[in-house]
Amino acid sequence: THGTHIATLRTLMGNDICLTHQQYVSKTPHPRTPDIAVPWHQDNGYGQLAPMTDVTVWFALDACDEATGCLWVLPGSHTGPLLPHVDMHGLRGLEVSAPGVPLPMRAGEAVAFSGLLVHCSKAHRGTHTRHAFYLRYCEPHVRMVSEGGRPVREDGHSWMVSGEAP
């Protein structure tokens, strides 16, 4: 919440920034899993926010590439709209026919993207568990559509990391 990425977020979002969601990811190798371990989706397809001006920062704690299930993205999909998501093996996802582009990363690198960017993580076919961490940020006036329109600042898991709440 105090990393150097906050300055970049201020450039993208303005001074008032709220952390709304975080998740630590351990992706274990499973050569027999379906081809897509985390289906194509938009972050707003899981926890829809209004307005949809959120930014996710995904940190590679270990190097990741196509063999270890790195992120894949559909360039240009961040221009939206929010697409209808359906249940896919217990996760929410989208049917996508485009091949997408892999985002291999070295340990310590990060990527920032809109909650509307269509992305996935394919099967991990390596030999060692890989780890990542992502943080999802929004403006403090945002409402959680998926939670009945409740203000994000009323969620016990959200807090201000820059600026002031309205």
mmCIF file of C-alpha atoms in Angstrom:
data_model
loop_
_atom_site.group_PDB
_atom_site.id
_atom_site.type_symbol
_atom_site.label_atom_id
_atom_site.label_comp_id
_atom_site.label_asym_id
_atom_site.label_seq_id
_atom_site.Cartn_x
_atom_site.Cartn_y
_atom_site.Cartn_z
ATOM 1 C CA THR A 1 0.000 0.000 0.000
ATOM 2 C CA HIS A 2 3.049 2.277 0.181
ATOM 3 C CA GLY A 3 5.064 0.884 -2.748
ATOM 4 C CA THR A 4 6.533 2.824 -5.622
ATOM 5 C CA HIS A 5 3.572 1.723 -7.765
ATOM 6 C CA ILE A 6 1.318 4.221 -5.919
ATOM 7 C CA ALA A 7 2.946 7.114 -7.817
ATOM 8 C CA THR A 8 2.061 5.395 -11.099
ATOM 9 C CA LEU A 9 -1.498 4.845 -9.881
ATOM 10 C CA ARG A 10 -1.797 8.576 -9.066
ATOM 11 C CA THR A 11 -0.853 9.288 -12.688
ATOM 12 C CA LEU A 12 -3.516 6.863 -13.921
ATOM 13 C CA MET A 13 -6.290 7.548 -11.395
ATOM 14 C CA GLY A 14 -5.648 10.848 -9.611
ATOM 15 C CA ASN A 15 -4.610 11.402 -5.997
ATOM 16 C CA ASP A 16 -7.539 9.711 -4.202
ATOM 17 C CA ILE A 17 -6.949 5.953 -4.342
ATOM 18 C CA CYS A 18 -8.612 3.166 -2.382
ATOM 19 C CA LEU A 19 -7.321 -0.412 -2.152
ATOM 20 C CA THR A 20 -10.383 -2.582 -2.649
ATOM 21 C CA HIS A 21 -9.138 -6.139 -3.125
ATOM 22 C CA GLN A 22 -5.959 -8.148 -2.821
ATOM 23 C CA GLN A 23 -5.059 -11.756 -3.411
ATOM 24 C CA TYR A 24 -1.946 -13.888 -3.014
ATOM 25 C CA VAL A 25 -1.718 -16.520 -5.758
ATOM 26 C CA SER A 26 0.155 -19.834 -5.546
ATOM 27 C CA LYS A 27 -0.066 -21.668 -8.857
ATOM 28 C CA THR A 28 1.018 -25.274 -8.601
ATOM 29 C CA PRO A 29 2.035 -27.421 -11.567
ATOM 30 C CA HIS A 30 -0.729 -29.727 -12.778
ATOM 31 C CA PRO A 31 0.031 -31.205 -16.201
ATOM 32 C CA ARG A 32 -3.424 -32.826 -16.377
ATOM 33 C CA THR A 33 -5.492 -29.655 -15.758
ATOM 34 C CA PRO A 34 -7.674 -28.134 -18.477
ATOM 35 C CA ASP A 35 -5.834 -25.956 -20.982
ATOM 36 C CA ILE A 36 -7.016 -22.815 -19.205
ATOM 37 C CA ALA A 37 -6.581 -22.936 -15.435
ATOM 38 C CA VAL A 38 -8.114 -19.475 -14.823
ATOM 39 C CA PRO A 39 -10.525 -18.714 -17.669
ATOM 40 C CA TRP A 40 -10.607 -15.548 -19.699
ATOM 41 C CA HIS A 41 -12.337 -12.880 -17.623
ATOM 42 C CA GLN A 42 -12.490 -9.216 -16.698
ATOM 43 C CA ASP A 43 -11.908 -8.289 -13.058
ATOM 44 C CA ASN A 44 -15.185 -6.356 -13.180
ATOM 45 C CA GLY A 45 -16.841 -9.650 -14.170
ATOM 46 C CA TYR A 46 -16.045 -10.941 -10.668
ATOM 47 C CA GLY A 47 -16.607 -7.877 -8.513
ATOM 48 C CA GLN A 48 -18.300 -5.203 -10.593
ATOM 49 C CA LEU A 49 -17.594 -1.639 -9.559
ATOM 50 C CA ALA A 50 -19.321 1.569 -10.655
ATOM 51 C CA PRO A 51 -17.817 3.503 -12.174
ATOM 52 C CA MET A 52 -15.481 0.928 -13.720
ATOM 53 C CA THR A 53 -12.322 2.992 -13.360
ATOM 54 C CA ASP A 54 -10.427 0.422 -11.288
ATOM 55 C CA VAL A 55 -6.851 -0.680 -11.877
ATOM 56 C CA THR A 56 -5.313 -4.032 -10.944
ATOM 57 C CA VAL A 57 -1.570 -4.230 -10.268
ATOM 58 C CA TRP A 58 -0.308 -7.816 -10.689
ATOM 59 C CA PHE A 59 3.128 -8.529 -9.168
ATOM 60 C CA ALA A 60 5.193 -11.547 -10.222
ATOM 61 C CA LEU A 61 6.890 -12.844 -7.066
ATOM 62 C CA ASP A 62 8.485 -15.626 -9.124
ATOM 63 C CA ALA A 63 9.391 -15.561 -12.802
ATOM 64 C CA CYS A 64 6.474 -16.675 -14.950
ATOM 65 C CA ASP A 65 6.233 -17.632 -18.589
ATOM 66 C CA GLU A 66 3.979 -19.702 -20.824
ATOM 67 C CA ALA A 67 5.177 -22.944 -19.215
ATOM 68 C CA THR A 68 4.329 -21.748 -15.705
ATOM 69 C CA GLY A 69 0.934 -20.231 -16.522
ATOM 70 C CA CYS A 70 1.729 -16.532 -16.961
ATOM 71 C CA LEU A 71 -1.015 -13.999 -17.635
ATOM 72 C CA TRP A 72 -2.437 -13.741 -21.145
ATOM 73 C CA VAL A 73 -4.274 -10.620 -22.343
ATOM 74 C CA LEU A 74 -6.473 -9.505 -25.219
ATOM 75 C CA PRO A 75 -4.914 -6.187 -26.294
ATOM 76 C CA GLY A 76 -7.466 -3.389 -26.681
ATOM 77 C CA SER A 77 -10.149 -5.151 -24.635
ATOM 78 C CA HIS A 78 -9.688 -2.613 -21.818
ATOM 79 C CA THR A 79 -11.727 -0.151 -23.870
ATOM 80 C CA GLY A 80 -14.703 -2.156 -22.707
ATOM 81 C CA PRO A 81 -17.650 -2.983 -22.425
ATOM 82 C CA LEU A 82 -18.143 -5.341 -19.514
ATOM 83 C CA LEU A 83 -18.928 -8.699 -21.111
ATOM 84 C CA PRO A 84 -21.355 -11.312 -19.732
ATOM 85 C CA HIS A 85 -19.504 -13.877 -17.581
ATOM 86 C CA VAL A 86 -20.651 -17.449 -16.999
ATOM 87 C CA ASP A 87 -19.662 -20.229 -14.607
ATOM 88 C CA MET A 88 -16.616 -22.167 -15.863
ATOM 89 C CA HIS A 89 -15.355 -24.964 -13.625
ATOM 90 C CA GLY A 90 -16.347 -23.018 -10.486
ATOM 91 C CA LEU A 91 -14.890 -19.721 -11.734
ATOM 92 C CA ARG A 92 -16.448 -16.898 -13.735
ATOM 93 C CA GLY A 93 -15.258 -16.618 -17.288
ATOM 94 C CA LEU A 94 -15.783 -15.673 -20.912
ATOM 95 C CA GLU A 95 -15.769 -17.659 -24.128
ATOM 96 C CA VAL A 96 -12.894 -16.173 -26.152
ATOM 97 C CA SER A 97 -11.805 -17.301 -29.607
ATOM 98 C CA ALA A 98 -8.863 -14.886 -30.031
ATOM 99 C CA PRO A 99 -5.444 -16.326 -29.152
ATOM 100 C CA GLY A 100 -4.356 -13.476 -26.859
ATOM 101 C CA VAL A 101 -0.826 -12.401 -25.977
ATOM 102 C CA PRO A 102 1.287 -13.906 -23.163
ATOM 103 C CA LEU A 103 2.862 -11.612 -20.562
ATOM 104 C CA PRO A 104 5.989 -13.398 -19.308
ATOM 105 C CA MET A 105 7.502 -11.569 -16.348
ATOM 106 C CA ARG A 106 10.632 -11.756 -14.239
ATOM 107 C CA ALA A 107 10.362 -11.982 -10.465
ATOM 108 C CA GLY A 108 9.711 -8.500 -9.103
ATOM 109 C CA GLU A 109 8.078 -7.130 -12.245
ATOM 110 C CA ALA A 110 4.506 -5.885 -12.267
ATOM 111 C CA VAL A 111 1.811 -5.020 -14.767
ATOM 112 C CA ALA A 112 -1.131 -2.631 -14.250
ATOM 113 C CA PHE A 113 -4.388 -3.016 -16.138
ATOM 114 C CA SER A 114 -8.007 -1.910 -16.213
ATOM 115 C CA GLY A 115 -10.766 -3.971 -14.627
ATOM 116 C CA LEU A 116 -12.180 -4.294 -18.162
ATOM 117 C CA LEU A 117 -9.072 -5.935 -19.679
ATOM 118 C CA VAL A 118 -9.857 -9.498 -20.764
ATOM 119 C CA HIS A 119 -7.143 -11.772 -19.358
ATOM 120 C CA CYS A 120 -6.527 -15.345 -18.244
ATOM 121 C CA SER A 121 -3.857 -17.636 -16.861
ATOM 122 C CA LYS A 122 -3.294 -20.901 -18.668
ATOM 123 C CA ALA A 123 -2.228 -24.226 -17.157
ATOM 124 C CA HIS A 124 1.041 -24.452 -15.229
ATOM 125 C CA ARG A 125 3.172 -27.146 -16.852
ATOM 126 C CA GLY A 126 6.426 -26.326 -15.036
ATOM 127 C CA THR A 127 7.960 -28.107 -12.069
ATOM 128 C CA HIS A 128 7.796 -25.554 -9.221
ATOM 129 C CA THR A 129 4.939 -23.592 -7.692
ATOM 130 C CA ARG A 130 4.953 -19.973 -8.805
ATOM 131 C CA HIS A 131 3.685 -17.100 -6.703
ATOM 132 C CA ALA A 132 2.112 -13.743 -7.501
ATOM 133 C CA PHE A 133 0.217 -11.051 -5.687
ATOM 134 C CA TYR A 134 -2.320 -8.630 -7.037
ATOM 135 C CA LEU A 135 -3.900 -5.505 -5.687
ATOM 136 C CA ARG A 136 -7.044 -3.892 -7.077
ATOM 137 C CA TYR A 137 -7.477 -0.158 -6.662
ATOM 138 C CA CYS A 138 -10.367 2.227 -7.276
ATOM 139 C CA GLU A 139 -11.490 5.743 -6.476
ATOM 140 C CA PRO A 140 -13.048 6.142 -3.001
ATOM 141 C CA HIS A 141 -16.524 7.120 -4.306
ATOM 142 C CA VAL A 142 -16.915 3.821 -6.204
ATOM 143 C CA ARG A 143 -19.814 1.493 -5.395
ATOM 144 C CA MET A 144 -19.733 -2.302 -5.427
ATOM 145 C CA VAL A 145 -22.490 -3.309 -7.876
ATOM 146 C CA SER A 146 -21.972 -6.976 -6.974
ATOM 147 C CA GLU A 147 -22.723 -6.088 -3.318
ATOM 148 C CA GLY A 148 -26.006 -4.257 -3.871
ATOM 149 C CA GLY A 149 -24.359 -0.930 -4.652
ATOM 150 C CA ARG A 150 -22.645 -0.632 -1.275
ATOM 151 C CA PRO A 151 -19.881 2.031 -1.214
ATOM 152 C CA VAL A 152 -16.432 0.482 -1.451
ATOM 153 C CA ARG A 153 -15.343 2.488 1.597
ATOM 154 C CA GLU A 154 -17.922 0.599 3.706
ATOM 155 C CA ASP A 155 -16.245 -2.709 2.921
ATOM 156 C CA GLY A 156 -14.049 -3.858 5.794
ATOM 157 C CA HIS A 157 -11.367 -4.995 3.342
ATOM 158 C CA SER A 158 -10.938 -1.610 1.623
ATOM 159 C CA TRP A 159 -8.935 1.362 2.760
ATOM 160 C CA MET A 160 -7.424 4.580 1.456
ATOM 161 C CA VAL A 161 -3.809 4.416 0.282
ATOM 162 C CA SER A 162 -3.543 7.912 -1.195
ATOM 163 C CA GLY A 163 -5.420 11.180 -0.819
ATOM 164 C CA GLU A 164 -8.684 11.572 1.013
ATOM 165 C CA ALA A 165 -12.052 9.833 1.011
ATOM 166 C CA PRO A 166 -15.059 11.993 0.087
#
